[in-house]
């Protein structure tokens, strides 16, 4: 044995601290590829021990990105992926922006909501298939993008959560960059304490009871709720040919009462009125009440004659593709439209006077075919004005519910309405060219 040790020898020794791991360190790119591999190809159920069998195959396969990975790490990650099905969905691919809404909805509904969106909740009540859900999702996505910009994280994708029960929000810590929407559930089965918690957007410690745990909500985290029940019998008719009117607070209280739990007494519901913007959609019109404890009459607006919906005709194909799962990418102008929406939100926060959106309708003389064009102002920076040959159609976002009609200064000479019609016709002619 001693003779075998003779001659020139080279031996390699590596000294490591006592108790340290003997695992080979992996490059960051390899780690990311491994987790992405699990997301794409890992088993999605474990009824027959798929997690264990798949893990053993992968860690022993020299060609797998998970070769010689820690088995516990793989199975823990697979359990986390499978557990996503028991909590609220996170939506990161919402394709609509404020430009996807009709000019009518922007002028009369969204303009009134925006000044309150960072401090108050929004409760949507009423009939189906008019756009309550998509508008609430759009508000959530824009609010998420706003908070990301405030935190110098503008590169991150806006997102929000939606669920049909408050219990499903329990597994993720609340944060203001991810708003939440209670949708397609039974708001009238939620307790007064829970509804107060989700509507107290500026609250410091907001929690709701959940199974074996609690759901938390961060300060300034926007929460919205969509509910269908309302009392049609309490709704008075609107005067003929009226664009808007008011109903008494007592009548409005009766209209929305079916959307809340039987344990709500009057003061509990007044607490919700204090915290939230109410948008109530019925066959007759749309009611809009801003946060507060006053008992003033509530404004009601009639529907436009041609359509009962808040999503623009131009955006409905995109929305339809999204619902069917056939939308593979954002619309081409999505980034610009998102920035326009953020500018509109910032203008609302700053109390800027923003030009009204409007729709130009016309008919081709040769074919009789009807066509329309939706016009929205150019918004760039914190302050902006868009004029039509010197006359500004403006609406002050901070008090738009009280001043919904365009402010058109009266010129001398010809009728202002005649001049405006001539200019709109000129715009249509240019569009045809």
Coordinates of C-alpha atoms in Angstrom, one line a residue:
X1 CA 0.0 0.0 0.0
X2 CA 2.8 2.4 0.8
X3 CA 4.5 1.6 -2.5
X4 CA 1.2 2.5 -4.3
X5 CA 1.3 5.9 -2.7
X6 CA 4.7 6.8 -4.1
X7 CA 5.4 9.2 -6.9
X8 CA 3.7 12.5 -7.9
X9 CA 0.1 12.9 -6.7
X10 CA -2.5 15.7 -7.0
X11 CA -5.4 15.7 -4.5
X12 CA -8.4 18.1 -4.3
X13 CA -9.8 19.2 -1.0
X14 CA -12.7 21.6 -0.3
X15 CA -13.2 23.1 3.1
X16 CA -16.8 24.1 4.0
X17 CA -18.2 25.4 7.3
X18 CA -19.6 22.8 9.6
X19 CA -23.3 22.3 9.2
X20 CA -23.5 23.9 5.8
X21 CA -25.5 22.3 2.9
X22 CA -23.7 20.1 0.4
X23 CA -26.2 20.9 -2.3
X24 CA -24.8 22.3 -5.6
X25 CA -26.0 26.0 -5.9
X26 CA -28.1 26.7 -9.0
X27 CA -28.1 29.7 -11.3
X28 CA -31.0 32.1 -10.9
X29 CA -32.1 31.5 -14.5
X30 CA -32.1 27.7 -13.9
X31 CA -34.3 28.2 -10.8
X32 CA -36.8 30.4 -12.7
X33 CA -36.9 27.9 -15.6
X34 CA -37.6 25.1 -13.1
X35 CA -40.6 26.9 -11.5
X36 CA -41.9 27.9 -14.9
X37 CA -41.6 24.3 -16.0
X38 CA -43.7 23.3 -13.0
X39 CA -46.4 25.9 -13.8
X40 CA -46.7 24.6 -17.4
X41 CA -46.3 20.8 -17.0
X42 CA -46.8 20.0 -13.4
X43 CA -49.9 17.9 -12.4
X44 CA -52.9 19.9 -11.4
X45 CA -54.5 17.4 -9.1
X46 CA -53.2 15.0 -6.4
X47 CA -56.1 12.6 -6.0
X48 CA -53.9 9.5 -6.9
X49 CA -50.6 10.8 -5.6
X50 CA -49.6 12.6 -8.9
X51 CA -47.5 15.1 -7.0
X52 CA -45.2 12.4 -5.6
X53 CA -44.9 10.2 -8.7
X54 CA -44.3 13.2 -11.0
X55 CA -41.7 14.6 -8.7
X56 CA -39.8 11.3 -8.5
X57 CA -39.7 11.1 -12.3
X58 CA -38.5 14.6 -12.8
X59 CA -35.7 14.7 -10.1
X60 CA -34.3 11.4 -11.5
X61 CA -34.5 12.5 -15.2
X62 CA -31.2 13.9 -16.3
X63 CA -32.9 15.8 -19.1
X64 CA -35.4 17.5 -16.8
X65 CA -35.0 21.1 -15.6
X66 CA -35.8 19.7 -12.1
X67 CA -33.0 17.1 -12.1
X68 CA -31.7 16.7 -8.6
X69 CA -34.0 19.3 -7.2
X70 CA -35.3 19.1 -3.6
X71 CA -38.4 17.0 -3.6
X72 CA -40.0 19.0 -0.8
X73 CA -39.6 22.2 -2.8
X74 CA -41.3 20.8 -5.8
X75 CA -44.3 19.3 -4.0
X76 CA -44.8 22.4 -1.9
X77 CA -44.9 24.5 -5.1
X78 CA -47.4 22.1 -6.7
X79 CA -49.6 22.3 -3.6
X80 CA -49.6 26.1 -3.8
X81 CA -50.6 26.0 -7.5
X82 CA -53.4 23.5 -6.8
X83 CA -54.6 25.6 -3.8
X84 CA -55.3 28.6 -6.1
X85 CA -58.6 27.0 -7.0
X86 CA -59.9 27.6 -3.5
X87 CA -59.2 31.4 -3.3
X88 CA -60.2 34.5 -5.2
X89 CA -59.0 34.8 -8.8
X90 CA -56.4 37.4 -9.7
X91 CA -57.1 39.0 -13.1
X92 CA -54.1 40.4 -14.9
X93 CA -55.3 40.4 -18.5
X94 CA -58.2 42.8 -18.3
X95 CA -58.4 44.4 -21.7
X96 CA -60.7 47.4 -21.1
X97 CA -59.9 51.0 -20.0
X98 CA -62.0 54.1 -19.5
X99 CA -61.9 54.6 -23.3
X100 CA -63.9 51.4 -23.6
X101 CA -66.9 53.0 -21.9
X102 CA -69.5 55.0 -23.7
X103 CA -69.2 58.8 -23.6
X104 CA -72.6 58.9 -21.7
X105 CA -71.3 56.6 -19.0
X106 CA -68.0 58.5 -18.7
X107 CA -69.7 61.9 -18.4
X108 CA -72.5 61.0 -16.0
X109 CA -71.3 58.0 -14.0
X110 CA -67.5 57.6 -14.0
X111 CA -66.8 61.3 -13.8
X112 CA -68.8 61.4 -10.5
X113 CA -67.1 58.3 -9.1
X114 CA -63.4 59.1 -9.8
X115 CA -62.9 61.8 -7.2
X116 CA -63.9 59.2 -4.5
X117 CA -62.3 56.1 -5.9
X118 CA -59.2 56.1 -3.6
X119 CA -61.1 56.7 -0.4
X120 CA -64.5 55.1 -0.8
X121 CA -66.0 51.9 -1.9
X122 CA -68.4 51.5 -4.8
X123 CA -71.6 49.5 -4.7
X124 CA -73.4 48.6 -7.9
X125 CA -77.0 47.4 -7.6
X126 CA -79.6 46.6 -10.2
X127 CA -80.4 44.8 -13.4
X128 CA -78.1 42.5 -15.3
X129 CA -76.4 42.9 -18.7
X130 CA -75.9 46.7 -18.5
X131 CA -72.2 46.6 -17.6
X132 CA -72.0 46.6 -13.8
X133 CA -69.3 44.0 -13.7
X134 CA -67.0 45.1 -16.6
X135 CA -67.2 48.8 -15.4
X136 CA -66.2 47.7 -11.9
X137 CA -63.4 45.6 -13.2
X138 CA -62.2 48.5 -15.3
X139 CA -62.2 50.9 -12.3
X140 CA -60.2 48.3 -10.4
X141 CA -57.6 47.8 -13.1
X142 CA -57.1 51.6 -13.5
X143 CA -56.8 52.0 -9.7
X144 CA -54.2 49.2 -9.6
X145 CA -52.2 50.9 -12.3
X146 CA -52.5 54.2 -10.4
X147 CA -51.1 52.8 -7.2
X148 CA -48.3 51.0 -9.0
X149 CA -47.2 54.4 -10.5
X150 CA -47.4 56.0 -7.0
X151 CA -45.0 53.3 -5.7
X152 CA -42.6 53.7 -8.7
X153 CA -43.6 50.2 -9.9
X154 CA -45.2 51.3 -13.2
X155 CA -43.6 48.3 -15.0
X156 CA -45.8 45.8 -13.1
X157 CA -49.1 44.6 -14.6
X158 CA -52.3 46.0 -13.1
X159 CA -54.4 43.3 -11.4
X160 CA -57.4 42.9 -9.2
X161 CA -59.3 40.0 -7.5
X162 CA -62.9 39.0 -7.9
X163 CA -64.9 36.5 -5.9
X164 CA -68.5 35.5 -5.2
X165 CA -68.0 35.2 -1.5
X166 CA -65.9 37.3 0.9
X167 CA -64.5 34.1 2.3
X168 CA -62.4 33.6 -0.8
X169 CA -60.3 36.7 -0.2
X170 CA -58.8 35.1 2.9
X171 CA -55.6 33.5 1.6
X172 CA -53.9 36.7 0.3
X173 CA -52.9 39.7 2.3
X174 CA -54.7 42.8 1.2
X175 CA -52.8 45.6 -0.6
X176 CA -53.9 48.7 -2.3
X177 CA -52.3 47.7 -5.7
X178 CA -54.8 44.9 -6.0
X179 CA -58.4 46.0 -5.6
X180 CA -61.2 43.6 -4.9
X181 CA -64.6 43.1 -6.5
X182 CA -67.4 41.1 -4.8
X183 CA -69.3 39.9 -7.8
X184 CA -71.9 37.3 -8.7
X185 CA -72.5 36.6 -5.0
X186 CA -75.2 37.2 -2.5
X187 CA -74.4 40.6 -0.9
X188 CA -77.7 40.3 1.1
X189 CA -76.3 37.3 3.0
X190 CA -73.2 39.1 4.2
X191 CA -73.3 40.4 7.8
X192 CA -73.3 44.2 8.5
X193 CA -69.8 43.9 10.1
X194 CA -68.4 42.4 6.9
X195 CA -70.0 44.9 4.6
X196 CA -68.8 47.8 6.8
X197 CA -65.2 46.4 6.7
X198 CA -65.0 46.1 2.9
X199 CA -66.5 49.6 2.4
X200 CA -64.2 51.4 4.9
X201 CA -61.5 51.9 2.3
X202 CA -59.6 54.4 4.5
X203 CA -59.8 52.1 7.5
X204 CA -56.5 51.0 9.2
X205 CA -57.4 47.5 10.4
X206 CA -60.0 45.9 8.1
X207 CA -60.8 42.3 8.4
X208 CA -63.7 40.0 7.7
X209 CA -64.4 36.6 9.2
X210 CA -63.5 33.6 7.1
X211 CA -63.1 29.8 7.5
X212 CA -60.3 29.1 10.0
X213 CA -58.9 32.5 9.3
X214 CA -59.7 36.1 8.4
X215 CA -59.5 38.1 5.1
X216 CA -57.6 41.4 5.5
X217 CA -57.9 44.6 3.5
X218 CA -55.2 47.2 3.3
X219 CA -55.7 50.9 3.8
X220 CA -56.8 52.6 0.5
X221 CA -57.5 49.2 -1.1
X222 CA -60.5 49.8 -3.3
X223 CA -63.4 47.4 -2.8
X224 CA -66.5 47.2 -5.0
X225 CA -69.6 45.0 -4.7
X226 CA -72.1 44.1 -7.4
X227 CA -75.6 43.0 -6.4
X228 CA -78.8 42.5 -8.4
X229 CA -81.8 42.6 -5.9
X230 CA -83.7 45.9 -5.7
X231 CA -87.3 46.9 -5.0
X232 CA -89.0 47.7 -8.3
X233 CA -92.2 48.5 -6.6
X234 CA -90.7 51.4 -4.7
X235 CA -89.4 53.0 -7.8
X236 CA -91.5 56.0 -9.0
X237 CA -91.9 56.6 -12.8
X238 CA -89.9 59.3 -14.5
X239 CA -91.7 62.2 -16.0
X240 CA -92.1 61.9 -19.8
X241 CA -89.2 63.2 -21.9
X242 CA -87.2 64.1 -18.8
X243 CA -83.4 63.5 -18.9
X244 CA -83.1 63.4 -15.2
X245 CA -85.0 64.0 -11.9
X246 CA -84.6 63.2 -8.2
X247 CA -86.2 60.8 -5.8
X248 CA -86.4 61.2 -2.1
X249 CA -83.8 59.6 0.1
X250 CA -86.5 57.5 1.7
X251 CA -87.5 56.1 -1.7
X252 CA -83.9 55.4 -2.6
X253 CA -83.5 53.6 0.8
X254 CA -86.4 51.3 0.0
X255 CA -85.1 50.6 -3.6
X256 CA -81.6 49.4 -2.4
X257 CA -82.8 47.6 0.8
X258 CA -83.2 44.1 -0.7
X259 CA -79.5 44.0 -1.4
X260 CA -78.6 44.0 2.3
X261 CA -78.9 41.4 5.0
X262 CA -82.0 41.4 7.2
X263 CA -79.8 42.2 10.2
X264 CA -79.0 45.7 8.8
X265 CA -80.9 48.3 10.7
X266 CA -81.3 51.9 9.5
X267 CA -78.1 53.1 11.2
X268 CA -76.1 50.2 9.8
X269 CA -77.2 51.0 6.3
X270 CA -76.5 54.7 6.9
X271 CA -72.9 53.6 7.8
X272 CA -72.6 52.1 4.3
X273 CA -74.1 55.2 2.7
X274 CA -71.4 57.1 4.5
X275 CA -68.6 54.9 3.1
X276 CA -69.6 54.1 -0.4
X277 CA -70.7 55.5 -3.8
X278 CA -74.0 53.9 -4.8
X279 CA -74.8 53.3 -8.5
X280 CA -78.3 51.7 -8.9
X281 CA -79.3 50.5 -12.4
X282 CA -82.9 49.9 -13.2
X283 CA -85.1 49.7 -16.3
X284 CA -86.2 53.3 -15.8
X285 CA -82.8 54.9 -15.2
X286 CA -79.6 55.1 -13.2
X287 CA -79.4 56.4 -9.7
X288 CA -76.2 57.9 -8.4
X289 CA -75.5 58.7 -4.8
X290 CA -72.2 59.9 -3.5
X291 CA -70.8 59.0 0.0
X292 CA -72.2 60.9 3.0
X293 CA -74.8 60.7 5.8
X294 CA -77.1 63.4 4.4
X295 CA -80.7 62.6 3.4
X296 CA -80.9 64.8 0.4
X297 CA -82.8 63.7 -2.7
X298 CA -80.9 61.3 -5.0
X299 CA -80.4 62.1 -8.6
X300 CA -81.7 59.8 -11.3
X301 CA -80.7 59.9 -15.0
X302 CA -82.7 58.4 -17.8
X303 CA -81.1 55.9 -20.2
X304 CA -80.0 57.1 -23.7
X305 CA -82.7 56.3 -26.2
X306 CA -80.7 53.9 -28.3
X307 CA -78.9 51.7 -25.9
X308 CA -78.9 50.5 -22.3
X309 CA -75.3 49.7 -21.7
X310 CA -72.1 51.3 -20.4
X311 CA -69.6 49.5 -22.6
X312 CA -68.8 51.3 -25.9
X313 CA -69.9 49.7 -29.1
X314 CA -66.3 49.8 -30.3
X315 CA -65.1 47.9 -27.3
X316 CA -67.8 45.2 -27.2
X317 CA -66.1 42.9 -29.7
X318 CA -63.0 43.0 -27.5
X319 CA -65.0 42.3 -24.4
X320 CA -66.9 39.5 -26.2
X321 CA -63.6 37.8 -27.3
X322 CA -62.3 38.1 -23.7
X323 CA -65.4 36.4 -22.3
X324 CA -65.0 33.6 -24.9
X325 CA -61.3 33.1 -24.1
X326 CA -60.3 33.9 -27.7
X327 CA -58.5 37.2 -27.0
X328 CA -54.8 36.4 -27.4
X329 CA -53.4 39.9 -26.7
X330 CA -54.3 43.4 -25.6
X331 CA -55.8 45.7 -28.2
X332 CA -53.1 47.7 -30.1
X333 CA -53.9 51.0 -28.4
X334 CA -54.2 49.5 -24.9
X335 CA -51.1 51.2 -23.5
X336 CA -52.1 54.6 -24.8
X337 CA -55.7 54.1 -23.6
X338 CA -54.4 53.0 -20.2
X339 CA -52.4 56.2 -19.9
X340 CA -55.4 58.3 -21.0
X341 CA -57.4 56.6 -18.2
X342 CA -54.7 57.4 -15.6
X343 CA -54.6 61.0 -16.8
X344 CA -58.4 61.2 -16.4
X345 CA -58.1 59.7 -12.8
X346 CA -55.4 62.2 -12.0
X347 CA -57.5 65.1 -13.3
X348 CA -60.3 64.0 -11.1
X349 CA -58.0 63.9 -8.1
X350 CA -56.8 67.4 -8.9
X351 CA -60.3 68.8 -9.5
X352 CA -59.5 69.7 -13.2
X353 CA -62.2 70.8 -15.6
X354 CA -62.2 68.0 -18.3
X355 CA -63.9 68.3 -21.7
X356 CA -67.0 66.2 -22.1
X357 CA -66.9 63.1 -24.3
X358 CA -69.6 62.9 -26.9
X359 CA -71.0 60.8 -29.8
X360 CA -71.4 62.1 -33.3
X361 CA -74.2 60.3 -35.2
X362 CA -74.9 60.6 -38.9
X363 CA -76.3 58.9 -41.9
X364 CA -74.8 58.4 -45.4
X365 CA -76.8 60.2 -48.0
X366 CA -76.1 57.7 -50.7
X367 CA -76.8 54.5 -48.8
X368 CA -78.8 55.7 -45.8
X369 CA -76.4 53.7 -43.5
X370 CA -76.2 55.0 -40.0
X371 CA -72.8 55.6 -38.4
X372 CA -71.5 57.1 -35.2
X373 CA -68.2 58.3 -33.9
X374 CA -67.2 58.6 -30.2
X375 CA -65.0 61.6 -29.4
X376 CA -62.9 61.8 -26.3
X377 CA -60.6 64.7 -25.3
X378 CA -56.9 64.5 -25.6
X379 CA -55.5 64.2 -22.0
X380 CA -51.8 64.9 -21.5
X381 CA -50.4 65.9 -18.2
X382 CA -52.2 67.2 -15.2
X383 CA -54.0 70.1 -16.8
X384 CA -55.6 70.0 -20.3
X385 CA -58.3 71.6 -22.4
X386 CA -59.7 70.4 -25.7
X387 CA -61.8 73.0 -27.6
X388 CA -64.1 72.9 -30.6
X389 CA -63.0 76.1 -32.4
X390 CA -62.7 78.0 -29.1
X391 CA -65.8 76.7 -27.4
X392 CA -65.0 74.2 -24.6
X393 CA -67.4 71.5 -23.7
X394 CA -66.3 70.9 -20.1
X395 CA -67.4 69.1 -17.0
X396 CA -65.9 69.5 -13.6
X397 CA -65.2 66.1 -12.2
X398 CA -65.5 67.1 -8.6
X399 CA -69.2 68.0 -9.0
X400 CA -70.2 66.4 -12.2
X401 CA -73.3 64.9 -10.7
X402 CA -74.7 68.4 -10.2
X403 CA -73.6 69.8 -13.5
X404 CA -74.0 67.1 -16.2
X405 CA -74.8 69.3 -19.1
X406 CA -72.1 70.8 -21.3
X407 CA -71.1 74.4 -20.7
X408 CA -71.3 76.1 -24.1
X409 CA -70.8 79.8 -24.0
X410 CA -73.3 81.6 -26.2
X411 CA -71.6 83.3 -29.1
X412 CA -72.9 86.4 -30.9
X413 CA -74.8 86.2 -34.2
X414 CA -75.9 82.8 -35.3
X415 CA -77.5 80.2 -33.0
X416 CA -74.9 78.3 -31.0
X417 CA -76.8 75.1 -31.6
X418 CA -76.7 75.7 -35.4
X419 CA -73.0 76.4 -35.4
X420 CA -72.3 73.4 -33.3
X421 CA -74.2 71.2 -35.6
X422 CA -72.3 72.6 -38.6
X423 CA -69.0 71.9 -37.0
X424 CA -70.0 68.3 -36.0
X425 CA -71.1 67.7 -39.6
X426 CA -67.8 69.0 -40.8
X427 CA -66.0 66.5 -38.5
X428 CA -68.1 63.7 -39.9
X429 CA -67.3 64.7 -43.5
X430 CA -63.6 64.7 -42.6
X431 CA -64.0 61.3 -41.1
X432 CA -65.6 60.0 -44.3
X433 CA -62.7 61.3 -46.3

